[in-house]
Short mmCIF file of C-alpha atoms and ligand atoms in Angstrom, two decimals:
data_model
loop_
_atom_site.label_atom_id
_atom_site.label_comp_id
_atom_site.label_asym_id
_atom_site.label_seq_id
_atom_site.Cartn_x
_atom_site.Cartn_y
_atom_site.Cartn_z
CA UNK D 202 -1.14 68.68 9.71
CA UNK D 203 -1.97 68.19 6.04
CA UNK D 204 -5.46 67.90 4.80
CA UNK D 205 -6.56 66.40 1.28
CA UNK D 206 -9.49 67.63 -0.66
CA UNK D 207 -11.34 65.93 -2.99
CA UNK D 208 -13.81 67.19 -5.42
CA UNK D 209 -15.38 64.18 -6.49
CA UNK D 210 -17.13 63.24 -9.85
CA UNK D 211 -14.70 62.23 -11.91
CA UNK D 212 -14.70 58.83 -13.58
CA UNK D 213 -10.75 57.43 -13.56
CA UNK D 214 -9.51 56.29 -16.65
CA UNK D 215 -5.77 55.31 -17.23
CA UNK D 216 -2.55 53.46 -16.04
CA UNK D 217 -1.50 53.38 -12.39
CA UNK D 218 1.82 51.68 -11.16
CA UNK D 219 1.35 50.01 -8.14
CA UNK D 220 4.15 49.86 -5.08
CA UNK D 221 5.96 47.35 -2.93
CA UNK D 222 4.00 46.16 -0.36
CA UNK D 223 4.08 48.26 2.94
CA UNK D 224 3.31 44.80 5.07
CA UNK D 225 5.89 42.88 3.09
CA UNK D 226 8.34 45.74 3.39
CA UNK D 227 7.98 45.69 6.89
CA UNK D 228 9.06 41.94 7.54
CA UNK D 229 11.63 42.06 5.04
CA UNK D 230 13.23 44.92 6.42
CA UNK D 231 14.22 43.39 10.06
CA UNK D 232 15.82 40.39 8.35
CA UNK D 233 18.33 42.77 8.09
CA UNK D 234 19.51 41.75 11.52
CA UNK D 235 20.18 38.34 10.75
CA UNK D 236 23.18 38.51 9.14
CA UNK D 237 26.22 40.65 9.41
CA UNK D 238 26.64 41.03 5.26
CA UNK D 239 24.63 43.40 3.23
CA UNK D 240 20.61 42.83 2.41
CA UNK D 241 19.34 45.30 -0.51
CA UNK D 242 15.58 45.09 -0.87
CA UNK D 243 14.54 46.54 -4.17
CA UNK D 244 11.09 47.85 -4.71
CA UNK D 245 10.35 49.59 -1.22
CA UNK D 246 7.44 52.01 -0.71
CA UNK D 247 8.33 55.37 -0.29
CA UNK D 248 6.12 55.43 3.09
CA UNK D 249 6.89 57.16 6.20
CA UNK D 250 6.56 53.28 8.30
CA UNK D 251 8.85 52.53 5.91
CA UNK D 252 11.47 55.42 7.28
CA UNK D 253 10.69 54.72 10.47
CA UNK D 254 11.77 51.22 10.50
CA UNK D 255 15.13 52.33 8.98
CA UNK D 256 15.33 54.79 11.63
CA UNK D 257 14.77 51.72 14.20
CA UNK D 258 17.28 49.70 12.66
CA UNK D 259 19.71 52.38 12.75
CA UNK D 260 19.15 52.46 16.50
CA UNK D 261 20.18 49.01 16.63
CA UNK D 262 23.66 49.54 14.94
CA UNK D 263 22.16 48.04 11.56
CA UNK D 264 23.83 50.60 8.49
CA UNK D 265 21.51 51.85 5.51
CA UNK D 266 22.21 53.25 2.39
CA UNK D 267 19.04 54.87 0.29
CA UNK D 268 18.94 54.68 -3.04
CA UNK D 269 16.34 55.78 -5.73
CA UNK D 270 14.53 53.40 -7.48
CA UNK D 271 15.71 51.17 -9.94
CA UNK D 272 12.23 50.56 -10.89
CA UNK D 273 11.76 53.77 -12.50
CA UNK D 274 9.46 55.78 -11.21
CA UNK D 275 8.06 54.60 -7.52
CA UNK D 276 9.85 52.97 -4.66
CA UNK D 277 13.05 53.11 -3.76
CA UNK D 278 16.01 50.43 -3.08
CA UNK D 279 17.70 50.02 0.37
CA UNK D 280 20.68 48.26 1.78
CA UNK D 281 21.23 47.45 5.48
CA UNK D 282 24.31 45.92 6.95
CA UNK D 283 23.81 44.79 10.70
CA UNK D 284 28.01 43.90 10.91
CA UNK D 285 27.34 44.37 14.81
CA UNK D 286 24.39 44.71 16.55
CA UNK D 287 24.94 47.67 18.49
CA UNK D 288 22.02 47.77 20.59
CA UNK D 289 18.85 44.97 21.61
CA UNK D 290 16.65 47.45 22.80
CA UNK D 291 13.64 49.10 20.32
CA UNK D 292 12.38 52.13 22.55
CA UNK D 293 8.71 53.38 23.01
CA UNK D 294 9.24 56.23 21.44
CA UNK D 295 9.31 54.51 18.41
CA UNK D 296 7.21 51.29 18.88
CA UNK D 297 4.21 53.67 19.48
CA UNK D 298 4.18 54.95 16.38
CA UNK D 299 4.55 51.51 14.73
CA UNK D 300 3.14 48.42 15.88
CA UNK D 301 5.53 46.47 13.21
CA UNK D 302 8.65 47.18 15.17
CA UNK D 303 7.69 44.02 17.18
CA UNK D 304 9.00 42.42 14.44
CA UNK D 305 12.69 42.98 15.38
CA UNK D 306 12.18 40.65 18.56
CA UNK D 307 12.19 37.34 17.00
CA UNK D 308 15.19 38.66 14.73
CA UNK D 309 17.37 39.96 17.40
CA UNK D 310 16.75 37.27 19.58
CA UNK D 311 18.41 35.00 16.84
CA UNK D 312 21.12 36.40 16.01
CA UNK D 313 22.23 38.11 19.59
CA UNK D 314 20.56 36.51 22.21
CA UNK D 315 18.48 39.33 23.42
CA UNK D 316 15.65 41.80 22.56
CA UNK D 317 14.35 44.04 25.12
CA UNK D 318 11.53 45.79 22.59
CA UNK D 319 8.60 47.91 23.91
CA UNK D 320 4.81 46.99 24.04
CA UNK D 321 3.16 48.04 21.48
CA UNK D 322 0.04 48.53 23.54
CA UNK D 323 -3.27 48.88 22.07
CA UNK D 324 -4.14 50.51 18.85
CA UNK D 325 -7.32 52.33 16.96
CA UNK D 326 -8.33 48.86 15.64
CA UNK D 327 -8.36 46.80 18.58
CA UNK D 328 -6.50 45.47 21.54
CA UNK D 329 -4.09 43.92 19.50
CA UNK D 330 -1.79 41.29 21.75
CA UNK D 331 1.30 39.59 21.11
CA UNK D 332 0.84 36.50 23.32
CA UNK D 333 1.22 34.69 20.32
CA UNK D 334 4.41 36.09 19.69
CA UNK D 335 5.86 35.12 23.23
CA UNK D 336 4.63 31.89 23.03
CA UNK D 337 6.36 31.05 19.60
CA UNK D 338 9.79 32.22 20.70
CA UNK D 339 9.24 30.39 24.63
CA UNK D 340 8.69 27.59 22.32
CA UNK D 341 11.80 27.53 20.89
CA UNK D 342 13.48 28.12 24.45
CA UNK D 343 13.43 31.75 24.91
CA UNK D 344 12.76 33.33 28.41
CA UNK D 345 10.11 36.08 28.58
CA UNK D 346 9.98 38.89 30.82
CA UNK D 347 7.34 41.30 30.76
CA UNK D 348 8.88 44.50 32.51
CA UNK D 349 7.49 48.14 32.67
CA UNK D 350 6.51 48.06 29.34
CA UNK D 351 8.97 46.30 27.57
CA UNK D 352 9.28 42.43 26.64
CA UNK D 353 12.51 41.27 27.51
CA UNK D 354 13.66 37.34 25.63
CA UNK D 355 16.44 35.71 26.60
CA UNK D 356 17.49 32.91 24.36
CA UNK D 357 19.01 29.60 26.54
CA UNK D 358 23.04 29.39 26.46
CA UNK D 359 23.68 27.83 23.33
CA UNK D 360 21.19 29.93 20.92
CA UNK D 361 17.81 29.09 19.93
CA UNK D 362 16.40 25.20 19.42
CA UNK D 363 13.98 23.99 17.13
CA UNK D 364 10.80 23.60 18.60
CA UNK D 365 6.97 22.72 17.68
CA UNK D 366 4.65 25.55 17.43
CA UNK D 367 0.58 25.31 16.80
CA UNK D 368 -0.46 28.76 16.69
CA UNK D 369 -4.20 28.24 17.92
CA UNK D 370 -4.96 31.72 15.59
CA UNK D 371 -3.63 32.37 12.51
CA UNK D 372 -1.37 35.65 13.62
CA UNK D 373 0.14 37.10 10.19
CA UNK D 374 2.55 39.25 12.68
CA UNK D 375 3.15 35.88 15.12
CA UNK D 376 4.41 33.85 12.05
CA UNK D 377 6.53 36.18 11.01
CA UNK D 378 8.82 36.80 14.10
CA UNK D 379 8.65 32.84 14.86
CA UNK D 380 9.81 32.45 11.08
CA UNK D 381 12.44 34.89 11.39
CA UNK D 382 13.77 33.45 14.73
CA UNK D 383 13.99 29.78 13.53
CA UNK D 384 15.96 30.20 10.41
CA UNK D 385 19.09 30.55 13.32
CA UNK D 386 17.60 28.23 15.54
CA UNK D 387 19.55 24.98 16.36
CA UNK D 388 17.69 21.83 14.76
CA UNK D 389 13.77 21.57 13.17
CA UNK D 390 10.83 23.79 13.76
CA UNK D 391 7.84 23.09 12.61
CA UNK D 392 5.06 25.76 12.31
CA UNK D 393 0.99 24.85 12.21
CA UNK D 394 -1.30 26.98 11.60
CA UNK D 395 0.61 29.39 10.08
CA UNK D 396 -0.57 32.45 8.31
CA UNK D 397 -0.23 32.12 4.72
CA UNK D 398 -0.61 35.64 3.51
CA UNK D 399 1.56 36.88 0.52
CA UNK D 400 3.22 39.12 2.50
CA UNK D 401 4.86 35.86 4.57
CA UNK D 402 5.61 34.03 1.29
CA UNK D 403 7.83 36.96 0.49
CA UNK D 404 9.31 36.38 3.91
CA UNK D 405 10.48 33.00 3.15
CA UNK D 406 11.37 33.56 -0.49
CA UNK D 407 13.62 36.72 0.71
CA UNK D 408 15.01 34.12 4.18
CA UNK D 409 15.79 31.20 1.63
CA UNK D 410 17.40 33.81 -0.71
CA UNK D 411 19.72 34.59 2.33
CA UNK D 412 20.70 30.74 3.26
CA UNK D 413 17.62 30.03 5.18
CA UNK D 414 16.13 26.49 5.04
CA UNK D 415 12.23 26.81 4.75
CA UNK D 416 9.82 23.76 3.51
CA UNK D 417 6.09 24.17 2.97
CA UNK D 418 6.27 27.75 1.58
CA UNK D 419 2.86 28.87 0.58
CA UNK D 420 1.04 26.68 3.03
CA UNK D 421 -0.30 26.38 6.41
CA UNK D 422 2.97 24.12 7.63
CA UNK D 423 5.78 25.75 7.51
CA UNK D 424 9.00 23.46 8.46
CA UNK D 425 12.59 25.17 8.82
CA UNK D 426 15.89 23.56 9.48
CA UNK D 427 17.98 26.14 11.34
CA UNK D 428 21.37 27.48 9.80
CA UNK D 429 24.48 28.28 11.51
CA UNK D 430 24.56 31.68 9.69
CA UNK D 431 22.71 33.62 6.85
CA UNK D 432 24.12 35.30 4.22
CA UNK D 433 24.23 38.94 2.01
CA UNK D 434 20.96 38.97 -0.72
CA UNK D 435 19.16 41.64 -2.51
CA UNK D 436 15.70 40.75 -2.74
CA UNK D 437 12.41 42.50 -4.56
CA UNK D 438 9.65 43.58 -2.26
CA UNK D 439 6.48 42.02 -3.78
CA UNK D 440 3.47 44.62 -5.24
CA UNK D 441 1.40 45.84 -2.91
CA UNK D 442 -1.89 43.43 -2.85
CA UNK D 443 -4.06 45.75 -0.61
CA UNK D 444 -2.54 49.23 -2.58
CA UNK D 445 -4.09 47.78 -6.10
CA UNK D 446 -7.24 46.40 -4.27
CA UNK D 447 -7.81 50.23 -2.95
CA UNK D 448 -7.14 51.42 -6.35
CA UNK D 449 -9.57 48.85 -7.58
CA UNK D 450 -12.33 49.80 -5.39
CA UNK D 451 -11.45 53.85 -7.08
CA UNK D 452 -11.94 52.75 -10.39
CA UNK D 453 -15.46 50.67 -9.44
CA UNK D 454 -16.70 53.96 -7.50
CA UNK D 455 -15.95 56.58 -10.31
CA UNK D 456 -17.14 54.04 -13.19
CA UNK D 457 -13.81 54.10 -14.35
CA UNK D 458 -11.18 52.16 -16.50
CA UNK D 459 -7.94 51.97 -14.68
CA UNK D 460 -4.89 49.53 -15.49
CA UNK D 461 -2.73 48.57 -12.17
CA UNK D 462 0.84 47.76 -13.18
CA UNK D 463 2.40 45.44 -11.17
CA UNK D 464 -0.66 44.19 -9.82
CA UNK D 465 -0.75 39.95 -8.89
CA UNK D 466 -4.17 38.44 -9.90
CA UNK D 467 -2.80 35.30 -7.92
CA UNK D 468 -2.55 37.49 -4.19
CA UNK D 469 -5.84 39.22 -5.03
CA UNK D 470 -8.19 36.13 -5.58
CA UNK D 471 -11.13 37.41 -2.86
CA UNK D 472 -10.71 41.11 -3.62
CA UNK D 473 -11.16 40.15 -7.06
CA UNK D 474 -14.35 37.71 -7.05
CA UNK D 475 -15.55 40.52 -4.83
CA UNK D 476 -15.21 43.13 -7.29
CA UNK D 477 -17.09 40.81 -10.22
CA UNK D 478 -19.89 39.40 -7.80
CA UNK D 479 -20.72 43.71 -7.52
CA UNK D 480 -20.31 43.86 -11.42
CA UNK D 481 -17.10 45.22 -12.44
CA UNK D 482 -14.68 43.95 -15.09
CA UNK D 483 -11.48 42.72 -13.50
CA UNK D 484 -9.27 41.35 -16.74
CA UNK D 485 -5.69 40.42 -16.45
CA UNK D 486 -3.34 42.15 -19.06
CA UNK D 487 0.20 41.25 -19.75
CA UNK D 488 1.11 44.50 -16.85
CA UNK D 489 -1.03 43.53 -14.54
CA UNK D 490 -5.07 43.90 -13.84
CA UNK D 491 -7.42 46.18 -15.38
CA UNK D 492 -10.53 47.22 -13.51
CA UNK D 493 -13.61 48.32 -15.72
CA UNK D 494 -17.06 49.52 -14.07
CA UNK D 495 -20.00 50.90 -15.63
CA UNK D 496 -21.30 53.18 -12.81
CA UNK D 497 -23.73 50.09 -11.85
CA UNK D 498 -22.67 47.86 -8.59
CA UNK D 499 -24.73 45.51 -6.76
CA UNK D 500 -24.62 44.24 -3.79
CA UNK D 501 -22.44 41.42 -1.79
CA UNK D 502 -21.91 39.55 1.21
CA UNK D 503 -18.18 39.07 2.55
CA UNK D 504 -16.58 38.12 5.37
CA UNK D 505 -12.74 38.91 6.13
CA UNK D 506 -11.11 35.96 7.66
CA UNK D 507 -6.93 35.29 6.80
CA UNK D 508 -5.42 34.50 3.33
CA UNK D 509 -6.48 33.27 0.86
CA UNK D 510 -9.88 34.79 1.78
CA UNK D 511 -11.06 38.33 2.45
CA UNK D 512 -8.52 40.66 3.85
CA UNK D 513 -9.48 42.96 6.81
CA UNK D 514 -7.19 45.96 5.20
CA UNK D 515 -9.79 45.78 2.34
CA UNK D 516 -12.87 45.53 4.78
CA UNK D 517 -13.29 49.75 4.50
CA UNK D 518 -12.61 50.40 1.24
CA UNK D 519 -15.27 47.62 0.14
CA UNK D 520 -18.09 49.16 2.41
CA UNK D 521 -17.29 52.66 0.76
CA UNK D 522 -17.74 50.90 -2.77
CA UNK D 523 -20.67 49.07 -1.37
CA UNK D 524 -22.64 52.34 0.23
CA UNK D 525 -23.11 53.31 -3.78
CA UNK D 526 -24.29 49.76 -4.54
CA UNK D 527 -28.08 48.96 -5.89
CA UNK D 528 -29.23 46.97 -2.58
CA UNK D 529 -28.33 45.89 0.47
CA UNK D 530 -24.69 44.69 1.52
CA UNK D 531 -23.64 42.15 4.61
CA UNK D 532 -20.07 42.71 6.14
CA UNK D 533 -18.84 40.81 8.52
CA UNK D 534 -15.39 41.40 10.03
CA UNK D 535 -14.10 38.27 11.66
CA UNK D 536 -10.46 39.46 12.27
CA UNK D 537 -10.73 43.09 14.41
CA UNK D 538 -12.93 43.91 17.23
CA UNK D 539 -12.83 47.62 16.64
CA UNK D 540 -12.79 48.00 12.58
CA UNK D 541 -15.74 50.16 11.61
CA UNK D 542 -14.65 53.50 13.23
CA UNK D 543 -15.33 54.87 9.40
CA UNK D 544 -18.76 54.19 9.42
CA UNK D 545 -19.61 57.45 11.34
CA UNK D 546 -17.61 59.22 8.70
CA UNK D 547 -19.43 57.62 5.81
CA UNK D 548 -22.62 57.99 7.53
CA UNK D 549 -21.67 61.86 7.37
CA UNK D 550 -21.87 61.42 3.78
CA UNK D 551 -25.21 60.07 3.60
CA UNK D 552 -24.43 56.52 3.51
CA UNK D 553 -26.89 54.16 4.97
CA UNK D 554 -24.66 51.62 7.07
CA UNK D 555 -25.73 49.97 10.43
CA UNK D 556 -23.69 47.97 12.50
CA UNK D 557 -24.63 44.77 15.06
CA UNK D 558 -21.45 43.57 16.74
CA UNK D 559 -19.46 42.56 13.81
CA UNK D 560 -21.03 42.64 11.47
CA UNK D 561 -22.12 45.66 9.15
CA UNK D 562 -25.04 46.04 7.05
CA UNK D 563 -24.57 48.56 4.05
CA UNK D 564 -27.65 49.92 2.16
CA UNK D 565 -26.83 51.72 -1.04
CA UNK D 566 -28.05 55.33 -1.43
CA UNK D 567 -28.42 56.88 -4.65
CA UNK D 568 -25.14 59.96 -4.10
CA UNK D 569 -23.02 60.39 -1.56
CA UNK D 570 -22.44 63.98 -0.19
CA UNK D 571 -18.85 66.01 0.16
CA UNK D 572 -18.44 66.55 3.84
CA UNK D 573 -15.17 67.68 6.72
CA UNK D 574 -14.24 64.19 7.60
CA UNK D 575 -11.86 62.82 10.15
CA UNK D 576 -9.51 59.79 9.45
CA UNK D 577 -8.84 57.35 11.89
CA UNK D 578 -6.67 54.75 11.15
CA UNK D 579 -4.79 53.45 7.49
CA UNK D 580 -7.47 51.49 5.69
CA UNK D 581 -10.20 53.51 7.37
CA UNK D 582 -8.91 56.40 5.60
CA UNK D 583 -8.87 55.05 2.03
CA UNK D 584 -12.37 54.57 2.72
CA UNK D 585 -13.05 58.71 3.25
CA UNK D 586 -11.39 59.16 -0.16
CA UNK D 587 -12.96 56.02 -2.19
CA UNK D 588 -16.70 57.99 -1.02
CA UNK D 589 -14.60 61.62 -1.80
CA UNK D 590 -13.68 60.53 -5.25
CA UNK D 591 -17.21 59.30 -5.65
CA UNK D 592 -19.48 62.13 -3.99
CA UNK D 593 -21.10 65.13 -5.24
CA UNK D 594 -19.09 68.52 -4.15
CA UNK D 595 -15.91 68.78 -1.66
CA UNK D 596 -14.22 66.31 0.43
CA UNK D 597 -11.86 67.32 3.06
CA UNK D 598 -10.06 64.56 4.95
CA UNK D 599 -8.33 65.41 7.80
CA UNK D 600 -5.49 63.77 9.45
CA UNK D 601 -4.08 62.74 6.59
CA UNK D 602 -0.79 61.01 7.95
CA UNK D 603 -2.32 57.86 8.30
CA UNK D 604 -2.95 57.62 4.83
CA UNK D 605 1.34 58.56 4.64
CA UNK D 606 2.02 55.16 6.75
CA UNK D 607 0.86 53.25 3.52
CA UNK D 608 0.04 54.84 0.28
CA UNK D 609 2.96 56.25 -2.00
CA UNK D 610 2.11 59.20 -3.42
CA UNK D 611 -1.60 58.65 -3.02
CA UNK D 612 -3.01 62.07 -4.27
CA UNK D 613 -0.21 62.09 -7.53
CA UNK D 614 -1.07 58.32 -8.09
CA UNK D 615 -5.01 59.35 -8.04
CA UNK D 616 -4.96 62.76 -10.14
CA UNK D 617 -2.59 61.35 -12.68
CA UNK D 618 -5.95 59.19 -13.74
CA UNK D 619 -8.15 61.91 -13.13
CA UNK D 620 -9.16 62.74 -9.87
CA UNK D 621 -9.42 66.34 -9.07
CA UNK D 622 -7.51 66.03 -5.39
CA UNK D 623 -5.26 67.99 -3.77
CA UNK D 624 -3.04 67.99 -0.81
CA UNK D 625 -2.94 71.14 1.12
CA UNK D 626 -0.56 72.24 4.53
CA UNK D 627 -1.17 72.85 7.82
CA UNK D 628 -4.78 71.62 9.00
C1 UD1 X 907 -1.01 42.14 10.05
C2 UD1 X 907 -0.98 43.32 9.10
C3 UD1 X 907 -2.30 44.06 9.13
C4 UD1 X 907 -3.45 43.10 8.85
C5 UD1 X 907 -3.37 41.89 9.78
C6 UD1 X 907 -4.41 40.82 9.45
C7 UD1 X 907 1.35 44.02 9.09
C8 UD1 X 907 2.35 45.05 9.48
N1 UD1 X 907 0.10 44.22 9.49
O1 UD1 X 907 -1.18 42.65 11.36
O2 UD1 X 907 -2.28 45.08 8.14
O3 UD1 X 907 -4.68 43.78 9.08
O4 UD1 X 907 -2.08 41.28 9.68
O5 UD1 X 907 -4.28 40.40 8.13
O6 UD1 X 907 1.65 43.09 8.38
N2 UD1 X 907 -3.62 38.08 17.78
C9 UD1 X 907 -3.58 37.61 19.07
N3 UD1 X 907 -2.35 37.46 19.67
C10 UD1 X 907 -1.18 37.76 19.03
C11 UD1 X 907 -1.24 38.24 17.69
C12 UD1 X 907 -2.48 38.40 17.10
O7 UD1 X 907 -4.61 37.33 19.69
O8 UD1 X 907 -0.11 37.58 19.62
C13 UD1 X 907 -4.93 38.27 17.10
C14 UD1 X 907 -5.20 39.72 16.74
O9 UD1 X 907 -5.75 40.45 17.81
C15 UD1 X 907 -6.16 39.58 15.58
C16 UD1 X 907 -5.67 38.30 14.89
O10 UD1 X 907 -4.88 37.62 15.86
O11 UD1 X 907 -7.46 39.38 16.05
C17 UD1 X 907 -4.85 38.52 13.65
O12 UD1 X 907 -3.82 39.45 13.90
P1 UD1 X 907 -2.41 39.39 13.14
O13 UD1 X 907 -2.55 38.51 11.95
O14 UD1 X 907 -1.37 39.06 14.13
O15 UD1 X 907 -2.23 40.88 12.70
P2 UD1 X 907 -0.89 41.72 12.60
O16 UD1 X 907 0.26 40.83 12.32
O17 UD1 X 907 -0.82 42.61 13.79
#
């Protein structure tokens, strides 16, 4: 297993391009399966969930053709054409190694009538359910079976029907498969309580592109009027909100001046206010954002909670910023029962973070310390090298393939502004 080392010190100064969104990538991708003509989504993250969805979709008879970029440098454009649908079943095998392939049940359940996919069972960050799921898709007549592991839906004869569904949590995940599964369904849905992150308003955008009938894009009511049949599209994965934020949080750690290209001031509204309330200089540019910071931060108090206010994925990286701040810090993570495992990590550092229940309090120490730490899921991991790129001496972070599941080229992206990191084989 890889390992990255960091020697940290360096402030960051320069232009970084930003990718498409893993999240947004990985809803996008499955819509693949509702139509039988070609989808090509520009813009996609070179990430390994990214190649492992393709590999799923291949599974399931759906055709893809890889093709570099024709954004220049990062990402990569894809076409999938799902002429059959070969197979209804996504395997364990690969739903353990990513929870997003539950996506492909509201999808296949559309267009064929079936989806036998496996639980995806509980991960690093919590428990994780998708009750919400099943009850979206019962609600629009599907039968679920839950079966040694796997979730088998039926759809009635006839196809899907409209239905009414008031999600009583905002599920980003939940929204996503109902949306997917409605654009065939026969009649009106109407969804409340929707999630209204980004990520789903590329959803829609890339649905109505292929036929789809979607009102109330953008907000909390989402109301489709099924379609006998999508069509062919190609469609441009949006810039990756929580990528830039992460890069964000590297240029207010090193005191650095970093431009993100691509970034989308209007998707990044809390990480933004965040960064100013702790003193840095977030200006937009005609490319994107550029993030300014003296060396000085102060402190904050944030809460995660769904779009448009604090994102969870940008819980970790924030507390790594915040363990250098001048004073005392208040997290508070609303969203996942089990999202601090990087504290111990940090702490190894020297930061000064203590945690009651949910909520995290962050005192900020003068230096952080180089140290052998251990990575432990996505986000948490960005954290490690936000504190690497910021701490005196050497920073080794193991298990560095979580960081693979969602930042493109992270350790090119981060030494072509400065950073002394490398990437080295076999841990
Ligand atoms: C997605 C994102 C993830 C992000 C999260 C919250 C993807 C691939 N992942 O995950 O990066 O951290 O949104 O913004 O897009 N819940 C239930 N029952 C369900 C579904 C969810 O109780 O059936 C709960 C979850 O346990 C959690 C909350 O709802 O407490 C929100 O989860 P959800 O928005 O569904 O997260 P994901 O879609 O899994």
């Amino acid at each position: 297993m890889d390992r990255i080392i960091i020697r940290g010190g360096n402030r960051l100064q320069g232009r970084l391009a930003i990718s498409g969104a893993k999240n947004a990538a990985l809803t996008l991708l499955p819509c693949s399966l509702l139509t039988d003509e070609p989808l090509t989504l520009t813009n996609l993250p070179r990430l390994a969930d990214v190649d492992s969805f393709g590999h799923l979709l291949n599974e399931l008879g759906v055709s893809t053709t890889v093709k570099r970029g024709s954004n220049g440098e990062i990402g990569r454009d894809m076409t999938m054409k799902a002429k059959v649908i070969a197979s209804t079943v996504a395997p364990y095998d690969i739903v353990r190694k990513m929870r997003a392939s539950i996506l492909v049940l509201g999808p296949l359940l559309a267009r064929a009538g079936e989806a036998k996919v496996s639980l995806p069972g509980g991960c690093a960050i919590g428990n994780r359910p998708i009750d919400l799921h099943l009850k979206a898709l019962e609600a629009l007549g599907a039968e679920i079976e839950l079966a040694a592991g796997y979730v088998k839906a039926t759809a009635p004869a006839g196809g899907l029907r409209g239905g009414r569904i008031g999600f009583p949590v905002v599920s980003v995940g939940a929204t996503e498969n109902a949306l997917m599964a409605a654009v065939l369904a026969r009649g009106e849905t109407v969804l409340e309580n929707a999630a209204r992150e980004p990520e789903i308003t590329d959803l829609a955008r890339c649905l109505v592109a292929m036929g789809a009938k979607i009102e109330g894009i953008g907000t909390e009511r989402l109301t489709i009027e099924g379609v006998d049949r999508l069509h062919g599209a190609r469609y441009q994965v949006m810039s990756d909100r929580i990528e830039a934020g992460s890069y964000a949080c590297a240029a207010a750690i090193t005191g650095g001046d970093v431009e993100l290209l691509g970034a989308r001031i209007e998707d990044m509204e809390a990480i933004i206010s965040g960064l100013r309330t702790a003193g840095v200089t977030v200006t937009e540019t005609g490319e994107g954002l550029r993030i300014i910071a003296d060396g000085k931060l102060g402190p904050l108090t944030l809460s995660t909670a769904p779009f448009p206010a604090f994102p969870t994925d940008m819980q970790a990286q924030f507390m790594s910023m915040l363990a250098l701040a001048d004073g005392a810090s208040v997290l508070t993570e609303t969203i996942f029962e089990n999202r601090y495992m990087h504290v111990p990590e940090l702490a190894r550092m020297g930061a000064d973070i203590q945690v009651h229940g949910r909520t995290a309090v962050v005192r900020g120490v003068d230096h952080l310390i180089g140290a052998e730490v251990m990575a432990t899921d996505l986000r948490a991991s960005m954290s490690l090298i936000l504190a690497g790129l910021a701490a005196r001496g050497e920073t080794k972070v193991h298990r560095v393939y979580h960081l693979d599941r969602g930042y493109e080229r992270l350790e090119e992206k981060l030494s072509a502004i400065g950073a002394d990191i490398e990437r080295v084989g076999n841990d």
